[in-house]
mmCIF file of C-alpha atoms in Angstrom:
data_model
loop_
_atom_site.group_PDB
_atom_site.id
_atom_site.type_symbol
_atom_site.label_atom_id
_atom_site.label_comp_id
_atom_site.label_asym_id
_atom_site.label_seq_id
_atom_site.Cartn_x
_atom_site.Cartn_y
_atom_site.Cartn_z
ATOM 1 C CA MET A 1 0.207 -0.153 0.213
ATOM 2 C CA ALA A 2 1.298 3.340 -0.890
ATOM 3 C CA ILE A 3 2.358 5.796 2.092
ATOM 4 C CA ASP A 4 0.851 9.364 1.528
ATOM 5 C CA VAL A 5 3.161 11.650 3.406
ATOM 6 C CA LYS A 6 2.082 15.141 1.742
ATOM 7 C CA ASP A 7 -0.260 16.172 4.518
ATOM 8 C CA SER A 8 2.442 15.823 7.148
ATOM 9 C CA ALA A 9 4.264 18.523 5.159
ATOM 10 C CA HIS A 10 4.613 22.570 5.390
ATOM 11 C CA ALA A 11 5.707 25.619 4.171
ATOM 12 C CA VAL A 12 9.427 25.954 5.837
ATOM 13 C CA ASP A 13 9.199 28.881 8.507
ATOM 14 C CA ALA A 14 8.574 29.745 11.879
ATOM 15 C CA ALA A 15 5.502 29.861 12.170
ATOM 16 C CA SER A 16 5.121 26.139 10.947
ATOM 17 C CA VAL A 17 7.553 24.600 13.223
ATOM 18 C CA MET A 18 6.353 27.147 16.174
ATOM 19 C CA ARG A 19 2.226 25.073 15.670
ATOM 20 C CA LEU A 20 4.910 21.678 16.193
ATOM 21 C CA LEU A 21 5.591 22.413 20.225
ATOM 22 C CA PRO A 22 3.588 23.431 22.900
ATOM 23 C CA ALA A 23 4.733 26.411 23.412
ATOM 24 C CA ARG A 24 8.040 28.500 22.824
ATOM 25 C CA PRO A 25 11.309 26.366 24.189
ATOM 26 C CA ARG A 26 13.813 28.122 26.015
ATOM 27 C CA VAL A 27 16.463 26.126 23.630
ATOM 28 C CA LEU A 28 15.477 25.240 20.260
ATOM 29 C CA ALA A 29 17.410 22.944 18.274
ATOM 30 C CA LEU A 30 18.010 23.170 14.733
ATOM 31 C CA GLY A 31 19.896 20.116 13.561
ATOM 32 C CA GLU A 32 21.705 19.153 10.488
ATOM 33 C CA PRO A 33 23.234 15.260 9.160
ATOM 34 C CA THR A 34 26.237 16.922 7.463
ATOM 35 C CA HIS A 35 28.383 19.568 7.291
ATOM 36 C CA GLY A 36 29.327 22.008 5.195
ATOM 37 C CA GLU A 37 26.792 22.764 3.138
ATOM 38 C CA GLU A 38 25.419 25.976 2.077
ATOM 39 C CA SER A 39 22.105 25.103 1.263
ATOM 40 C CA LEU A 40 21.119 23.579 4.637
ATOM 41 C CA LEU A 41 22.690 26.730 6.059
ATOM 42 C CA GLU A 42 21.049 28.953 3.544
ATOM 43 C CA VAL A 43 17.570 27.350 5.469
ATOM 44 C CA ARG A 44 18.897 27.623 9.065
ATOM 45 C CA ASN A 45 19.706 31.477 8.602
ATOM 46 C CA GLU A 46 16.394 32.333 7.535
ATOM 47 C CA LEU A 47 15.076 30.424 10.256
ATOM 48 C CA PHE A 48 17.056 31.860 12.733
ATOM 49 C CA ARG A 49 15.803 34.757 11.676
ATOM 50 C CA GLN A 50 12.391 34.495 12.007
ATOM 51 C CA PHE A 51 12.643 32.882 15.077
ATOM 52 C CA VAL A 52 14.611 36.292 16.420
ATOM 53 C CA GLU A 53 11.855 38.950 14.693
ATOM 54 C CA ARG A 54 8.674 37.196 15.550
ATOM 55 C CA GLU A 55 9.446 35.024 18.623
ATOM 56 C CA GLY A 56 11.831 37.033 20.566
ATOM 57 C CA TYR A 57 14.709 34.988 20.339
ATOM 58 C CA ARG A 58 17.919 36.672 21.611
ATOM 59 C CA THR A 59 20.942 33.984 21.576
ATOM 60 C CA ILE A 60 22.184 32.315 18.327
ATOM 61 C CA ALA A 61 25.174 28.941 19.711
ATOM 62 C CA ILE A 62 26.385 27.042 16.904
ATOM 63 C CA GLU A 63 28.819 24.099 17.033
ATOM 64 C CA SER A 64 31.936 26.022 16.497
ATOM 65 C CA ASP A 65 34.969 26.883 19.941
ATOM 66 C CA CYS A 66 33.286 28.185 22.638
ATOM 67 C CA LEU A 67 36.301 30.839 23.196
ATOM 68 C CA LEU A 68 36.514 31.769 19.695
ATOM 69 C CA GLY A 69 32.686 32.246 19.769
ATOM 70 C CA LEU A 70 33.854 35.044 21.773
ATOM 71 C CA VAL A 71 35.158 37.230 19.339
ATOM 72 C CA VAL A 72 31.874 37.080 16.766
ATOM 73 C CA ASP A 73 30.330 38.136 19.909
ATOM 74 C CA GLU A 74 32.398 40.841 20.327
ATOM 75 C CA TYR A 75 31.366 42.017 16.718
ATOM 76 C CA VAL A 76 28.065 41.367 16.568
ATOM 77 C CA THR A 77 27.578 43.597 19.312
ATOM 78 C CA GLY A 78 29.399 46.562 18.220
ATOM 79 C CA GLY A 79 32.590 46.131 19.925
ATOM 80 C CA THR A 80 35.151 45.959 16.832
ATOM 81 C CA ASP A 81 34.146 46.798 13.095
ATOM 82 C CA ASP A 82 36.032 44.210 11.601
ATOM 83 C CA LEU A 83 34.180 41.713 10.276
ATOM 84 C CA ASP A 84 36.866 39.706 8.624
ATOM 85 C CA ARG A 85 38.381 39.625 11.364
ATOM 86 C CA ALA A 86 35.404 38.274 13.272
ATOM 87 C CA MET A 87 35.328 35.324 10.459
ATOM 88 C CA GLU A 88 39.026 34.442 10.432
ATOM 89 C CA GLY A 89 39.252 34.572 14.069
ATOM 90 C CA GLY A 90 36.090 33.579 15.598
ATOM 91 C CA PHE A 91 35.211 30.254 14.911
ATOM 92 C CA SER A 92 36.221 26.702 14.748
ATOM 93 C CA HIS A 93 36.276 23.788 11.804
ATOM 94 C CA GLY A 94 36.446 25.770 9.196
ATOM 95 C CA LEU A 95 33.325 27.328 9.492
ATOM 96 C CA GLY A 96 34.762 30.757 9.332
ATOM 97 C CA SER A 97 34.820 30.590 5.424
ATOM 98 C CA SER A 98 31.204 29.676 4.818
ATOM 99 C CA GLY A 99 29.241 32.375 3.168
ATOM 100 C CA ALA A 100 26.127 31.285 4.736
ATOM 101 C CA ASN A 101 27.860 31.872 7.972
ATOM 102 C CA ARG A 102 29.396 35.442 7.233
ATOM 103 C CA GLU A 103 25.976 36.528 5.916
ATOM 104 C CA LEU A 104 24.930 35.254 9.540
ATOM 105 C CA VAL A 105 27.370 37.104 11.498
ATOM 106 C CA ARG A 106 26.755 40.471 9.548
ATOM 107 C CA TRP A 107 22.613 39.594 9.635
ATOM 108 C CA VAL A 108 23.247 39.852 13.121
ATOM 109 C CA ARG A 109 25.751 43.073 13.450
ATOM 110 C CA ALA A 110 22.966 44.839 11.574
ATOM 111 C CA TYR A 111 20.173 43.318 13.667
ATOM 112 C CA ASN A 112 21.434 44.896 16.834
ATOM 113 C CA GLU A 113 22.804 48.531 15.170
ATOM 114 C CA GLY A 114 20.535 51.390 17.421
ATOM 115 C CA ARG A 115 18.893 48.306 20.603
ATOM 116 C CA PRO A 116 19.335 48.839 23.896
ATOM 117 C CA VAL A 117 21.956 45.573 24.671
ATOM 118 C CA ALA A 118 18.608 43.652 26.703
ATOM 119 C CA GLU A 119 17.662 43.489 22.972
ATOM 120 C CA CYS A 120 20.331 42.565 21.227
ATOM 121 C CA VAL A 121 20.892 38.984 19.419
ATOM 122 C CA ARG A 122 24.447 37.555 21.046
ATOM 123 C CA PHE A 123 26.647 35.179 19.034
ATOM 124 C CA ALA A 124 28.205 31.939 21.237
ATOM 125 C CA GLY A 125 30.100 28.583 19.750
ATOM 126 C CA PHE A 126 29.163 25.897 22.557
ATOM 127 C CA ASP A 127 31.420 23.282 21.491
ATOM 128 C CA GLY A 128 34.993 22.858 23.233
ATOM 129 C CA PRO A 129 38.127 24.293 21.889
ATOM 130 C CA LEU A 130 38.275 20.373 20.320
ATOM 131 C CA GLU A 131 39.080 19.363 17.043
ATOM 132 C CA ILE A 132 38.661 15.565 15.785
ATOM 133 C CA THR A 133 42.158 15.330 15.738
ATOM 134 C CA GLY A 134 42.674 16.726 19.487
ATOM 135 C CA ALA A 135 42.458 19.667 21.803
ATOM 136 C CA ALA A 136 43.658 22.608 22.655
ATOM 137 C CA SER A 137 45.853 23.833 25.609
ATOM 138 C CA PRO A 138 43.729 24.568 28.719
ATOM 139 C CA ARG A 139 46.368 27.545 29.061
ATOM 140 C CA TYR A 140 44.565 30.078 27.957
ATOM 141 C CA ALA A 141 41.110 29.124 29.462
ATOM 142 C CA LEU A 142 43.094 28.586 33.178
ATOM 143 C CA VAL A 143 44.904 32.045 32.262
ATOM 144 C CA ALA A 144 41.695 33.769 32.118
ATOM 145 C CA LEU A 145 40.141 32.192 34.764
ATOM 146 C CA TYR A 146 43.074 33.144 37.065
ATOM 147 C CA ASP A 147 43.361 36.527 35.365
ATOM 148 C CA TYR A 148 40.147 37.257 36.238
ATOM 149 C CA LEU A 149 40.269 36.039 40.091
ATOM 150 C CA ALA A 150 43.110 37.740 41.141
ATOM 151 C CA ALA A 151 41.886 40.716 40.249
ATOM 152 C CA ARG A 152 39.272 40.841 42.676
ATOM 153 C CA VAL A 153 40.576 38.673 45.729
ATOM 154 C CA ALA A 154 42.811 38.802 48.380
ATOM 155 C CA PRO A 155 45.867 36.464 47.007
ATOM 156 C CA ASP A 156 45.910 33.850 50.427
ATOM 157 C CA LEU A 157 42.864 33.131 48.619
ATOM 158 C CA LEU A 158 44.086 31.766 45.609
ATOM 159 C CA PRO A 159 44.784 28.206 45.143
ATOM 160 C CA CYS A 160 48.633 29.072 43.589
ATOM 161 C CA THR A 161 50.619 31.724 42.227
ATOM 162 C CA THR A 162 51.098 32.529 39.560
ATOM 163 C CA GLU A 163 54.301 31.308 38.602
ATOM 164 C CA THR A 164 52.842 27.823 39.897
ATOM 165 C CA LEU A 165 50.517 27.837 36.960
ATOM 166 C CA GLU A 166 52.975 29.332 34.417
ATOM 167 C CA ARG A 167 55.503 25.777 35.658
ATOM 168 C CA LEU A 168 52.608 23.440 35.775
ATOM 169 C CA LEU A 169 51.482 24.010 32.399
ATOM 170 C CA GLY A 170 54.857 24.569 30.708
ATOM 171 C CA ALA A 171 54.923 24.378 26.742
ATOM 172 C CA ASP A 172 51.320 24.033 24.642
ATOM 173 C CA GLU A 173 53.024 21.872 22.543
ATOM 174 C CA PRO A 174 53.072 18.537 24.402
ATOM 175 C CA TRP A 175 48.853 19.196 24.754
ATOM 176 C CA THR A 176 48.142 19.627 21.106
ATOM 177 C CA GLU A 177 50.455 17.382 19.760
ATOM 178 C CA PRO A 178 48.937 15.799 17.024
ATOM 179 C CA ALA A 179 49.487 11.919 18.135
ATOM 180 C CA ALA A 180 47.718 11.784 20.825
ATOM 181 C CA MET A 181 44.613 11.357 19.495
ATOM 182 C CA THR A 182 45.604 7.985 18.176
ATOM 183 C CA ASP A 183 47.915 7.480 20.661
ATOM 184 C CA ALA A 184 47.627 7.585 24.148
ATOM 185 C CA SER A 185 51.130 7.276 25.552
ATOM 186 C CA ARG A 186 51.662 10.700 23.471
ATOM 187 C CA SER A 187 49.559 12.255 25.439
ATOM 188 C CA VAL A 188 50.126 14.576 28.378
ATOM 189 C CA GLY A 189 47.157 14.229 30.248
ATOM 190 C CA GLN A 190 48.068 11.629 33.064
ATOM 191 C CA SER A 191 51.464 14.053 33.668
ATOM 192 C CA ALA A 192 51.841 14.675 37.863
ATOM 193 C CA ARG A 193 51.498 17.765 36.708
ATOM 194 C CA ALA A 194 48.338 17.747 34.845
ATOM 195 C CA ARG A 195 46.959 16.146 37.386
ATOM 196 C CA GLU A 196 48.114 18.891 39.719
ATOM 197 C CA LEU A 197 46.392 21.259 36.907
ATOM 198 C CA MET A 198 43.124 19.387 37.205
ATOM 199 C CA LEU A 199 43.374 20.225 41.357
ATOM 200 C CA LEU A 200 43.785 23.796 40.682
ATOM 201 C CA ALA A 201 41.307 24.394 38.255
ATOM 202 C CA ASP A 202 38.576 22.926 40.600
ATOM 203 C CA ASP A 203 39.852 25.087 43.213
ATOM 204 C CA LEU A 204 39.769 28.065 41.261
ATOM 205 C CA VAL A 205 36.237 27.653 39.824
ATOM 206 C CA ALA A 206 34.726 26.767 43.501
ATOM 207 C CA LEU A 207 36.171 29.970 44.537
ATOM 208 C CA LEU A 208 34.609 31.834 41.209
ATOM 209 C CA ASP A 209 30.790 30.036 42.346
ATOM 210 C CA ALA A 210 31.697 31.174 46.212
ATOM 211 C CA ARG A 211 31.323 34.894 44.440
ATOM 212 C CA ALA A 212 28.661 33.845 42.644
ATOM 213 C CA PRO A 213 26.302 36.737 44.426
ATOM 214 C CA GLU A 214 28.540 39.372 44.025
ATOM 215 C CA PRO A 215 28.357 41.173 40.744
ATOM 216 C CA THR A 216 25.806 43.541 40.714
ATOM 217 C CA THR A 217 26.165 45.557 37.710
ATOM 218 C CA SER A 218 25.641 44.481 34.143
ATOM 219 C CA GLY A 219 29.473 44.467 33.465
ATOM 220 C CA SER A 220 30.177 42.927 36.029
ATOM 221 C CA ARG A 221 27.654 40.900 35.988
ATOM 222 C CA GLU A 222 29.029 39.985 31.846
ATOM 223 C CA GLU A 223 32.733 38.992 33.371
ATOM 224 C CA TRP A 224 31.005 36.574 35.731
ATOM 225 C CA HIS A 225 29.431 34.716 33.222
ATOM 226 C CA ARG A 226 32.751 35.116 30.721
ATOM 227 C CA ALA A 227 35.219 33.977 34.102
ATOM 228 C CA ARG A 228 32.647 30.867 34.016
ATOM 229 C CA LEU A 229 33.314 29.518 31.016
ATOM 230 C CA TYR A 230 36.747 29.729 31.048
ATOM 231 C CA GLY A 231 36.628 27.741 34.568
ATOM 232 C CA ARG A 232 33.654 25.489 32.425
ATOM 233 C CA THR A 233 36.643 25.241 29.472
ATOM 234 C CA ALA A 234 39.506 24.797 31.059
ATOM 235 C CA THR A 235 37.900 21.895 33.578
ATOM 236 C CA GLY A 236 37.004 20.149 30.609
ATOM 237 C CA LEU A 237 39.603 20.380 28.403
ATOM 238 C CA LEU A 238 41.618 19.141 31.967
ATOM 239 C CA ARG A 239 39.302 16.324 31.669
ATOM 240 C CA TYR A 240 39.417 15.411 28.285
ATOM 241 C CA HIS A 241 43.483 15.274 28.038
ATOM 242 C CA PHE A 242 43.147 13.106 31.270
ATOM 243 C CA TRP A 243 41.063 10.581 29.153
ATOM 244 C CA MET A 244 43.561 11.415 25.902
ATOM 245 C CA ALA A 245 45.999 9.518 28.002
ATOM 246 C CA ASP A 246 44.048 6.457 28.662
ATOM 247 C CA SER A 247 44.958 3.472 27.175
ATOM 248 C CA SER A 248 41.222 1.089 27.672
ATOM 249 C CA ALA A 249 38.695 -0.042 24.920
ATOM 250 C CA GLY A 250 36.913 2.881 26.358
ATOM 251 C CA ARG A 251 38.689 5.854 25.593
ATOM 252 C CA MET A 252 37.243 6.966 22.777
ATOM 253 C CA SER A 253 33.549 6.626 23.892
ATOM 254 C CA ARG A 254 34.588 7.866 26.984
ATOM 255 C CA LEU A 255 36.326 11.402 24.828
ATOM 256 C CA VAL A 256 32.623 12.327 22.565
ATOM 257 C CA GLU A 257 30.928 11.641 25.821
ATOM 258 C CA LEU A 258 33.326 14.570 27.807
ATOM 259 C CA ARG A 259 32.933 16.733 23.927
ATOM 260 C CA ASP A 260 29.178 16.094 24.763
ATOM 261 C CA ARG A 261 29.014 17.420 28.068
ATOM 262 C CA MET A 262 31.100 20.192 27.433
ATOM 263 C CA MET A 263 28.407 21.605 25.070
ATOM 264 C CA ALA A 264 25.613 20.740 27.553
ATOM 265 C CA ASP A 265 26.952 22.397 29.843
ATOM 266 C CA ASN A 266 27.707 25.409 27.982
ATOM 267 C CA LEU A 267 24.021 25.164 26.086
ATOM 268 C CA LEU A 268 22.708 25.108 29.950
ATOM 269 C CA ALA A 269 23.940 28.480 30.730
ATOM 270 C CA LEU A 270 23.174 29.986 27.175
ATOM 271 C CA ALA A 271 19.898 29.307 28.776
ATOM 272 C CA GLU A 272 19.423 30.598 32.024
ATOM 273 C CA ARG A 273 20.185 34.043 30.392
ATOM 274 C CA GLY A 274 17.299 33.801 27.884
ATOM 275 C CA PRO A 275 15.859 31.481 25.078
ATOM 276 C CA VAL A 276 18.748 29.685 22.584
ATOM 277 C CA LEU A 277 18.685 28.800 19.316
ATOM 278 C CA VAL A 278 21.375 26.170 18.392
ATOM 279 C CA HIS A 279 22.789 24.709 15.348
ATOM 280 C CA ALA A 280 24.934 21.401 14.992
ATOM 281 C CA HIS A 281 24.473 17.713 13.726
ATOM 282 C CA ASN A 282 22.267 15.688 14.491
ATOM 283 C CA SER A 283 24.232 13.478 16.620
ATOM 284 C CA HIS A 284 25.078 16.016 18.751
ATOM 285 C CA LEU A 285 21.386 17.153 19.031
ATOM 286 C CA GLN A 286 19.298 14.475 19.450
ATOM 287 C CA ARG A 287 17.916 12.873 22.146
ATOM 288 C CA ASP A 288 18.736 9.146 21.191
ATOM 289 C CA ARG A 289 21.585 7.647 21.688
ATOM 290 C CA SER A 290 24.060 8.568 19.146
ATOM 291 C CA SER A 291 27.008 6.087 17.242
ATOM 292 C CA MET A 292 29.863 6.683 14.867
ATOM 293 C CA ARG A 293 32.477 4.767 13.943
ATOM 294 C CA MET A 294 36.134 6.560 13.793
ATOM 295 C CA TRP A 295 39.104 5.148 11.490
ATOM 296 C CA ASP A 296 39.661 1.541 12.373
ATOM 297 C CA GLN A 297 38.085 2.232 16.532
ATOM 298 C CA PRO A 298 34.940 -0.063 17.001
ATOM 299 C CA LEU A 299 31.545 1.639 17.275
ATOM 300 C CA VAL A 300 31.811 4.011 20.120
ATOM 301 C CA GLU A 301 27.701 5.171 21.534
ATOM 302 C CA TRP A 302 27.248 8.573 23.844
ATOM 303 C CA TRP A 303 24.661 10.625 24.980
ATOM 304 C CA SER A 304 24.697 14.332 22.952
ATOM 305 C CA ALA A 305 24.182 17.087 24.428
ATOM 306 C CA GLY A 306 20.543 17.431 23.244
ATOM 307 C CA ALA A 307 19.503 14.268 25.203
ATOM 308 C CA ILE A 308 22.029 15.925 28.187
ATOM 309 C CA VAL A 309 19.883 19.163 28.014
ATOM 310 C CA SER A 310 17.100 17.360 27.433
ATOM 311 C CA ALA A 311 17.126 15.652 30.876
ATOM 312 C CA HIS A 312 17.453 18.748 32.767
ATOM 313 C CA LEU A 313 14.856 21.116 31.190
ATOM 314 C CA GLY A 314 12.314 18.729 29.505
ATOM 315 C CA ALA A 315 9.746 20.190 27.479
ATOM 316 C CA GLU A 316 11.515 23.567 27.144
ATOM 317 C CA TYR A 317 14.361 21.852 24.789
ATOM 318 C CA ALA A 318 12.774 20.759 21.929
ATOM 319 C CA PHE A 319 14.685 19.572 18.506
ATOM 320 C CA VAL A 320 13.730 19.962 14.722
ATOM 321 C CA ALA A 321 16.452 17.122 12.643
ATOM 322 C CA THR A 322 17.495 18.187 9.147
ATOM 323 C CA ALA A 323 17.128 15.395 6.665
ATOM 324 C CA LEU A 324 18.375 15.813 2.748
ATOM 325 C CA GLY A 325 17.081 13.908 -0.508
ATOM 326 C CA THR A 326 20.770 14.242 -2.653
ATOM 327 C CA ILE A 327 24.594 15.820 -2.355
ATOM 328 C CA ARG A 328 25.093 14.385 -5.379
ATOM 329 C CA HIS A 329 28.842 16.250 -5.491
ATOM 330 C CA ARG A 330 29.591 13.159 -3.066
ATOM 331 C CA GLY A 331 28.044 11.013 -4.512
ATOM 332 C CA VAL A 332 24.624 10.574 -2.453
ATOM 333 C CA ASP A 333 21.910 9.876 -4.925
ATOM 334 C CA GLU A 334 17.960 10.528 -4.706
ATOM 335 C CA PRO A 335 16.722 8.354 -1.700
ATOM 336 C CA PRO A 336 15.661 4.901 -2.357
ATOM 337 C CA PRO A 337 11.593 5.586 -2.830
ATOM 338 C CA LYS A 338 10.383 3.544 0.479
ATOM 339 C CA SER A 339 13.131 5.391 2.450
ATOM 340 C CA VAL A 340 11.478 8.415 4.973
ATOM 341 C CA GLU A 341 13.489 10.527 3.146
ATOM 342 C CA GLY A 342 12.698 8.722 -0.710
ATOM 343 C CA LEU A 343 8.690 9.510 0.963
ATOM 344 C CA LEU A 344 9.883 12.942 1.078
ATOM 345 C CA TYR A 345 11.945 13.378 -1.891
ATOM 346 C CA ALA A 346 8.876 12.522 -4.260
ATOM 347 C CA LEU A 347 6.373 15.495 -2.953
ATOM 348 C CA PRO A 348 6.564 17.915 -5.745
ATOM 349 C CA ASP A 349 8.844 21.500 -3.266
ATOM 350 C CA ASP A 350 12.092 21.929 -2.699
ATOM 351 C CA ARG A 351 11.932 22.041 1.384
ATOM 352 C CA TYR A 352 9.273 21.529 3.913
ATOM 353 C CA VAL A 353 9.139 21.605 7.920
ATOM 354 C CA VAL A 354 7.587 17.624 8.724
ATOM 355 C CA ASP A 355 4.840 17.599 11.335
ATOM 356 C CA VAL A 356 6.702 14.381 12.482
ATOM 357 C CA ARG A 357 4.221 13.109 14.763
ATOM 358 C CA ARG A 358 2.018 12.752 11.814
ATOM 359 C CA LEU A 359 4.412 11.556 9.672
ATOM 360 C CA ASN A 360 5.033 8.727 12.270
ATOM 361 C CA SER A 361 1.248 8.054 12.161
ATOM 362 C CA VAL A 362 1.421 7.751 8.622
ATOM 363 C CA LEU A 363 4.222 5.463 8.246
ATOM 364 C CA GLY A 364 3.137 2.959 10.642
ATOM 365 C CA GLU A 365 4.674 -0.275 11.820
ATOM 366 C CA PRO A 366 7.225 -1.754 10.150
ATOM 367 C CA ARG A 367 8.994 1.581 9.930
ATOM 368 C CA PRO A 368 10.948 1.917 7.234
ATOM 369 C CA ALA A 369 14.026 0.771 6.519
ATOM 370 C CA ALA A 370 16.865 3.517 6.596
ATOM 371 C CA ARG A 371 18.729 4.614 4.425
ATOM 372 C CA THR A 372 22.784 4.083 3.810
ATOM 373 C CA SER A 373 25.271 6.160 2.666
ATOM 374 C CA SER A 374 28.326 5.373 0.508
ATOM 375 C CA TRP A 375 29.890 9.110 1.882
ATOM 376 C CA PHE A 376 31.171 8.865 5.420
ATOM 377 C CA GLY A 377 30.701 12.869 6.662
ATOM 378 C CA TYR A 378 27.382 12.451 5.759
ATOM 379 C CA ALA A 379 24.450 10.283 8.101
ATOM 380 C CA PRO A 380 20.951 9.664 7.228
ATOM 381 C CA LEU A 381 17.837 9.942 9.397
ATOM 382 C CA ASP A 382 17.721 6.725 11.921
ATOM 383 C CA PRO A 383 13.381 5.793 11.341
ATOM 384 C CA ALA A 384 13.822 4.177 14.795
ATOM 385 C CA HIS A 385 14.627 8.257 16.094
ATOM 386 C CA LEU A 386 11.883 9.635 14.433
ATOM 387 C CA GLY A 387 9.848 9.643 18.110
ATOM 388 C CA GLY A 388 12.435 11.744 19.462
ATOM 389 C CA LEU A 389 12.010 14.902 17.292
ATOM 390 C CA ASP A 390 9.631 17.529 17.783
ATOM 391 C CA GLY A 391 9.590 18.843 14.000
ATOM 392 C CA MET A 392 11.677 17.536 10.899
ATOM 393 C CA VAL A 393 12.829 19.836 8.204
ATOM 394 C CA PHE A 394 13.397 17.879 4.613
ATOM 395 C CA VAL A 395 15.142 19.717 2.276
ATOM 396 C CA LYS A 396 15.520 18.089 -1.217
ATOM 397 C CA ASP A 397 18.862 18.809 -3.116
ATOM 398 C CA MET A 398 22.367 20.234 -2.477
ATOM 399 C CA ARG A 399 24.205 22.312 -4.148
ATOM 400 C CA ARG A 400 27.689 22.226 -5.028
ATOM 401 C CA CYS A 401 29.636 24.535 -2.595
ATOM 402 C CA ALA A 402 32.886 25.945 -1.601
ATOM 403 C CA GLY A 403 34.776 25.159 1.594
ATOM 404 C CA GLY A 404 36.607 21.854 3.231
ATOM 405 C CA ASP A 405 35.573 18.541 4.984
ATOM 406 C CA ARG A 406 35.261 19.030 8.885
ATOM 407 C CA GLY A 407 33.749 16.108 10.704
ATOM 408 C CA ALA A 408 30.785 15.879 13.506
#
């Protein structure tokens, strides 16, 4: 019997998404099944503009380095006029080369011009300072946290001196050793000095948290939030380096779990300050358990940042996945007609917001088989995960675009 999904498909706009939700969520996450496709980023840009203008969202967070994101936030809030600097120095994973990302940053800056600070849209990266090939040194985050506290508390309350901190950090090169990602013996993460730094970082964060009641003006409160970001990043990086030095069979699963834990902590901190729009790979935002295979490693599984945030926020977290039809320049041709993507691909228009609850009722049981892809950079929709979605965006065909590949 033919499956008719046309009544599940609606126009791609913020209103169509909001009709799928019981109320405006505090964190509204839009996923993507692959990185670097401008077609998907342009859809994201238009939806995010509408969510800002019509639904009052005031933070946009993307899957990029949380510390570098401060450079973009400075630009969009009028602290600098150099868009090129914001794009070159404000993104990780090669995201700064994207024309769609540049347009998003330019639009946020224009939207903010002339608005009161409380009504401005803020920009954030919510990933850790991590790449698929390794992790940054904890130096920047740890020194920034230390300097913040040293300017505000008595010296005898600090757990160490500046000289001790610098001695323990040492040179950055051992921290960023490229071989450490695949060879645990090359990591310094479980050295005596790294272990001491973990204790010092915990003490510094505790000292910061104990002073939460102190900031009263908007300026000092903003600085305190930034110091909290430094603290989360420093402790997260040290923990990540610790497990990079682990040689057990669960090493890689531990690392991907820690990365998404850092993402989740950043999102929850942003959500404390107001409604947040989030964009990242579907695997980092879904409620179901995520999995992937890296290099010649066994399959790794973990709970995503979205699953963690959802566990904390409940109905105040919403996840809208994106699915697609073709990426012909990557060898991803038309989906099988009986797959979920194939059923949506047969509809006449180029893109839709999909009512997943209605789609579920139409599909019935058994669910269609999952689509497969010969290209590692694209993760097809898993029909078993439909029940964990609040909605879906479907985009029919990707066009070829400039820019480099990156992992999830």
